[in-house]
GROMACS .gro file of C-alpha atoms in nm:
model
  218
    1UNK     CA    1   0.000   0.000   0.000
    2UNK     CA    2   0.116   0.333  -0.094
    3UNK     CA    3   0.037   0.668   0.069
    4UNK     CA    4   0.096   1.029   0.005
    5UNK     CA    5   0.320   1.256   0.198
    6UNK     CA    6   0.309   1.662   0.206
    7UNK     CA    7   0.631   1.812   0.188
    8UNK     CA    8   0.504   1.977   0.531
    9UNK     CA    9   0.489   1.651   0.685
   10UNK     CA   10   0.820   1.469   0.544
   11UNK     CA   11   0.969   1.830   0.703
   12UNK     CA   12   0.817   1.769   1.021
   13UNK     CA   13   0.896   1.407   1.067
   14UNK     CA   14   1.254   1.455   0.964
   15UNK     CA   15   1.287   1.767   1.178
   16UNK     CA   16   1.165   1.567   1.462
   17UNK     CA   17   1.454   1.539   1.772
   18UNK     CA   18   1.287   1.181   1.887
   19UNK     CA   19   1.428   0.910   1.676
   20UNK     CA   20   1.142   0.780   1.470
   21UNK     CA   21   1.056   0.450   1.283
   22UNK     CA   22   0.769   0.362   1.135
   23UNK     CA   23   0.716  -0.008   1.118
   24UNK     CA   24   0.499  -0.235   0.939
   25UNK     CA   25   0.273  -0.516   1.125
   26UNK     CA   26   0.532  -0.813   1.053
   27UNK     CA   27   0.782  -0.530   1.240
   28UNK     CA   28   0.974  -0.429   0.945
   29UNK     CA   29   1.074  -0.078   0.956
   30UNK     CA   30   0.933   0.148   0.657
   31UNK     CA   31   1.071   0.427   0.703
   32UNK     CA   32   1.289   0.630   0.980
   33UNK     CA   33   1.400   1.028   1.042
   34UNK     CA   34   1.747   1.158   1.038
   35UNK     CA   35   1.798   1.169   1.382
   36UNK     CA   36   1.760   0.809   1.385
   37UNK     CA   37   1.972   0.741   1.066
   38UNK     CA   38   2.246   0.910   1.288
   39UNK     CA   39   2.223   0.718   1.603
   40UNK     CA   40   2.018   0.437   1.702
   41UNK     CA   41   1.977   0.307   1.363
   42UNK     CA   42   2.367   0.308   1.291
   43UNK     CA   43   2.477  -0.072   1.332
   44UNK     CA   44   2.675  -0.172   1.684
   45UNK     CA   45   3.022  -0.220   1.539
   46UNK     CA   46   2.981  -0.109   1.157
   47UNK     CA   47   3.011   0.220   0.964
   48UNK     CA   48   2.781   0.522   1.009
   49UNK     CA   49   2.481   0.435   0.727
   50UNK     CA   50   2.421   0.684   0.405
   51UNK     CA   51   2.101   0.836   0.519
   52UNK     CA   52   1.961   0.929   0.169
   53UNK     CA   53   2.030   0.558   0.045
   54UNK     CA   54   1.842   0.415   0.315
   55UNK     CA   55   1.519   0.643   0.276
   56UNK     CA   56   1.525   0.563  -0.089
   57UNK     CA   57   1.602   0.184  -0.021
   58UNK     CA   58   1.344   0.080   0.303
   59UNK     CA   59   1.501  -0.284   0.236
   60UNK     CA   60   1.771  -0.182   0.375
   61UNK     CA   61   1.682  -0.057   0.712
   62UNK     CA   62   1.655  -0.356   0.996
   63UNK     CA   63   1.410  -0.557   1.113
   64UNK     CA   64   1.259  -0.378   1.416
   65UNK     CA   65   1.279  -0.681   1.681
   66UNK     CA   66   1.620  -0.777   1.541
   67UNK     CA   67   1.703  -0.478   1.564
   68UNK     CA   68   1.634  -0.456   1.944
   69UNK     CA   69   1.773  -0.808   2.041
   70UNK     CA   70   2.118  -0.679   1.849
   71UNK     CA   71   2.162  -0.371   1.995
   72UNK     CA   72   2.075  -0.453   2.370
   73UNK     CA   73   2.400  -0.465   2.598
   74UNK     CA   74   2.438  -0.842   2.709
   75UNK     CA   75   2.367  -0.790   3.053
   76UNK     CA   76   2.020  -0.680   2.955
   77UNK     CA   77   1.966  -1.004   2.716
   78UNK     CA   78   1.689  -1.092   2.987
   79UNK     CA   79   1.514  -0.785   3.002
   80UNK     CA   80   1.507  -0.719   2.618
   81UNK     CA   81   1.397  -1.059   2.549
   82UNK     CA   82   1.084  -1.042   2.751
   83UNK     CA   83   1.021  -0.712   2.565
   84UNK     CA   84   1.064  -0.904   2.223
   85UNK     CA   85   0.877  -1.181   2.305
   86UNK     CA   86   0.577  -0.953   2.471
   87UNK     CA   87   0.564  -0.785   2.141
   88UNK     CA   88   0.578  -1.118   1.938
   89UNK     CA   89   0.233  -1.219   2.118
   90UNK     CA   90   0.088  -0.849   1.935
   91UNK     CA   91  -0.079  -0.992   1.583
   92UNK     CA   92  -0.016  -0.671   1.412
   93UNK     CA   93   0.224  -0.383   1.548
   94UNK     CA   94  -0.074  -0.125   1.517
   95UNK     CA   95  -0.333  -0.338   1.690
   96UNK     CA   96  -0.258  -0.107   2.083
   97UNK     CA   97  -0.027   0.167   2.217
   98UNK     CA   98   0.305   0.066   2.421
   99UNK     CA   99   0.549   0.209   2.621
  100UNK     CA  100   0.840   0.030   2.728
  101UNK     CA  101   1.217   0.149   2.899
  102UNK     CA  102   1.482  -0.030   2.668
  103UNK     CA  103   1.830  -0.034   2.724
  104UNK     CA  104   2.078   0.025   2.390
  105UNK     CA  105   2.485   0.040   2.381
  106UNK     CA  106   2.629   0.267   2.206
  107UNK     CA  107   2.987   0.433   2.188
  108UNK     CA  108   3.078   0.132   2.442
  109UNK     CA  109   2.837   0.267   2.697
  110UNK     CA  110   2.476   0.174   2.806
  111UNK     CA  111   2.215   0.443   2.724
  112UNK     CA  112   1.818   0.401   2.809
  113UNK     CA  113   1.512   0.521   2.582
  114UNK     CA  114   1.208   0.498   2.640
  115UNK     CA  115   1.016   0.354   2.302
  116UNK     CA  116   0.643   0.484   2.290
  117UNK     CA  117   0.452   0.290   1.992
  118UNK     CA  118   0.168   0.448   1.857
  119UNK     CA  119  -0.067   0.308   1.607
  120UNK     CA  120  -0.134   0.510   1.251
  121UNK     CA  121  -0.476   0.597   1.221
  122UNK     CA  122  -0.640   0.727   0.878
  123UNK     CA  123  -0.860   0.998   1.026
  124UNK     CA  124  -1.063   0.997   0.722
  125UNK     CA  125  -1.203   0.689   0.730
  126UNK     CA  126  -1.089   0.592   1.085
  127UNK     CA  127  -0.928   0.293   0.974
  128UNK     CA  128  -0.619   0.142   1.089
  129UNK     CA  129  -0.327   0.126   0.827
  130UNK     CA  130  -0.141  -0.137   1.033
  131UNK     CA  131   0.168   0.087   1.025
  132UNK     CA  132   0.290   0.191   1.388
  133UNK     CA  133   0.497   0.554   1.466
  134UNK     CA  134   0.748   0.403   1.719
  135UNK     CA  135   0.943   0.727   1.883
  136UNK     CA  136   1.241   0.706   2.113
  137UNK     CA  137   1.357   0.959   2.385
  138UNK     CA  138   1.704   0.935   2.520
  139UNK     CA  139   1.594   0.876   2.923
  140UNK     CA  140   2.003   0.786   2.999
  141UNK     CA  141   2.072   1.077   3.252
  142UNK     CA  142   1.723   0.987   3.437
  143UNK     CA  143   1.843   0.644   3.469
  144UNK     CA  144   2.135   0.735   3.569
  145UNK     CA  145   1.970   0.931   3.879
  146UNK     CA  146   1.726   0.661   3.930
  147UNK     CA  147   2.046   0.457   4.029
  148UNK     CA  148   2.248   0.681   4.231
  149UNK     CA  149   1.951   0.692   4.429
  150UNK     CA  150   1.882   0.379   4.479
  151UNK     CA  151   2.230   0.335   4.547
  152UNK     CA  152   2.228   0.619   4.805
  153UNK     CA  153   1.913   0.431   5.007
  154UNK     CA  154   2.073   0.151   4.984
  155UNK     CA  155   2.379   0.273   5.200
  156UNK     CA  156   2.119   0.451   5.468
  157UNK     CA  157   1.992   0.111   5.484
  158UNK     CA  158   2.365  -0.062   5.544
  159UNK     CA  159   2.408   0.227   5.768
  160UNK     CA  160   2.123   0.200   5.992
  161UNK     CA  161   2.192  -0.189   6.035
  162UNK     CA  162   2.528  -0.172   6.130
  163UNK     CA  163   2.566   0.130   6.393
  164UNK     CA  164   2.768   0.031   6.639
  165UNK     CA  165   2.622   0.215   6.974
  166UNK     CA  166   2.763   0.255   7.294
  167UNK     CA  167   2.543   0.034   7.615
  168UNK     CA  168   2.641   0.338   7.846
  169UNK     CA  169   2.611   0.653   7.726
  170UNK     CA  170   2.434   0.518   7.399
  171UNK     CA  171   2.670   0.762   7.159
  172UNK     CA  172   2.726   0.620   6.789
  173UNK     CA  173   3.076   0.595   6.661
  174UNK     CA  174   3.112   0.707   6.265
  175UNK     CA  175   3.307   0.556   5.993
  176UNK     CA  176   3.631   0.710   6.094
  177UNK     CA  177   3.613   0.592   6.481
  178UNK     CA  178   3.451   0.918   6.626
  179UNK     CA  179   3.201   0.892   6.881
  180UNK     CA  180   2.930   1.102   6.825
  181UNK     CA  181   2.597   1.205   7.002
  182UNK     CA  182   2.250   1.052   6.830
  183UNK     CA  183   2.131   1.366   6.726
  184UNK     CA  184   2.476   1.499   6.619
  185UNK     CA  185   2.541   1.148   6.390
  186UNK     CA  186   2.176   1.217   6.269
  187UNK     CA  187   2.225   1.590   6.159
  188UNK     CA  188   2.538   1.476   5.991
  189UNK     CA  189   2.395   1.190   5.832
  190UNK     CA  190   2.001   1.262   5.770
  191UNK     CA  191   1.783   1.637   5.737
  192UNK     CA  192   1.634   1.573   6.065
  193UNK     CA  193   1.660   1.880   6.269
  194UNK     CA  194   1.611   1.801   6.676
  195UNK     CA  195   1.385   2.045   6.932
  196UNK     CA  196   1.435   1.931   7.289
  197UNK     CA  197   1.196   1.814   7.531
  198UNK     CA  198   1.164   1.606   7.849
  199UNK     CA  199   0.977   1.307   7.893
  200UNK     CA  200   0.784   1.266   8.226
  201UNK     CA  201   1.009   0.954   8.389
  202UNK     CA  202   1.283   1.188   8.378
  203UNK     CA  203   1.113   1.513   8.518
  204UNK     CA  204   0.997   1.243   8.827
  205UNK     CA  205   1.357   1.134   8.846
  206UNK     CA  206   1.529   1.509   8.825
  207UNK     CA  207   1.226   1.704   8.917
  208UNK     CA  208   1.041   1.521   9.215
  209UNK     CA  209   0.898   1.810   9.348
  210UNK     CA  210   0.622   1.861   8.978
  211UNK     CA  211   0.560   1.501   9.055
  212UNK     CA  212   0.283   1.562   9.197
  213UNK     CA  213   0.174   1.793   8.911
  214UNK     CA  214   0.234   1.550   8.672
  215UNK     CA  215   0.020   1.307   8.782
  216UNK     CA  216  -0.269   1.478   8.810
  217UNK     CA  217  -0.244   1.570   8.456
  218UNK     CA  218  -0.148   1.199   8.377
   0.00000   0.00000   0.00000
């Protein structure tokens, strides 16, 4: 099936700073934008692709799920393989909307997107054309947050489980052997702030003479 394409939108989806694929409903790829060409769709160890060549030759351009299973670092061959075979259970690419967080390497690192497929409607006729607009967003540096702070809890947690507390005048000593107070180690280590107080055993035991008082209101 052919279909016709205003200059105003081949602009737009070329101009587009998501990398874009469309794909067919056997997950071949149709057609891509630049910013694609010049990234994710550039092969893991080969040569940077000729852009204009592949947009006039579609036969070319990979298969979409081989194209994920290739270019997934190996510790992530789990992950991307439940992915694959999730979307190998879809009949047809345009049949629902998905979102997924994928994991690429690149340039000998790991970088995230997150691939958003959206079915191709003909808004004329409301028909599906079983073509799917599959955009990805380069999510790496919110990954790489996500991590540091689950790395960060994860050390509070160590922390918390290994304090070692004195019996007597129940001070906690710190990583380099100093003995701190509790709320000193916890100003230091936490954003609690402390207000002081006094509990009623110890205004009986340092007060005795409000003990009386105390009661009553007890």
């Amino acid at each position: 099936m052919s279909f016709t394409v205003t200059e105003l939108e081949r602009l737009s989806f070329q101009s587009m700073r998501h990398q874009l694929v469309i794909v067919d409903q056997h997950w071949n790829i149709r057609s891509c934008n630049e910013a694609w060409l010049q990234d994710l769709g550039q092969h893991r160890n080969g040569p940077k692709p000729h852009s204009s060549a592949n947009r006039r030759h579609p036969e070319k351009l990979p298969h979409y799920l081989q194209w994920l299973r290739s270019s997934a670092p190996q510790e992530e061959s789990i992950r991307i393989t439940a992915i694959i075979r999730h979307l190998q259970h879809i009949r047809q690419a345009a049949e629902s909307s998905i979102a997924y967080e994928i994991p690429v390497h690149r340039d000998a690192k790991k970088r995230w997107f997150r691939m958003e497929l959206t079915p191709l409607i003909q808004t004329s006729v409301s028909r599906c054309l079983d073509l799917s607009l599959i955009a990805h967003t380069d999510i790496t540096e919110h990954k790489q947050t996500e991590l540091q702070l689950k790395q960060a809890l994860a050390e509070v947690r160590t922390l918390r489980g290994m304090l070692p507390i004195c019996a007597v005048c129940k001070q906690i000593k710190d990583d380099q052997d100093h003995w701190n107070s509790i709320e000193s180690y916890l100003e230091k280590h936490t954003h609690a702030e402390f207000t002081h107080d006094i509990c009623p055993d110890c205004i009986r035991r340092l007060y005795p003479e409000y003990m009386n008082r105390l009661n009553r209101l007890s």
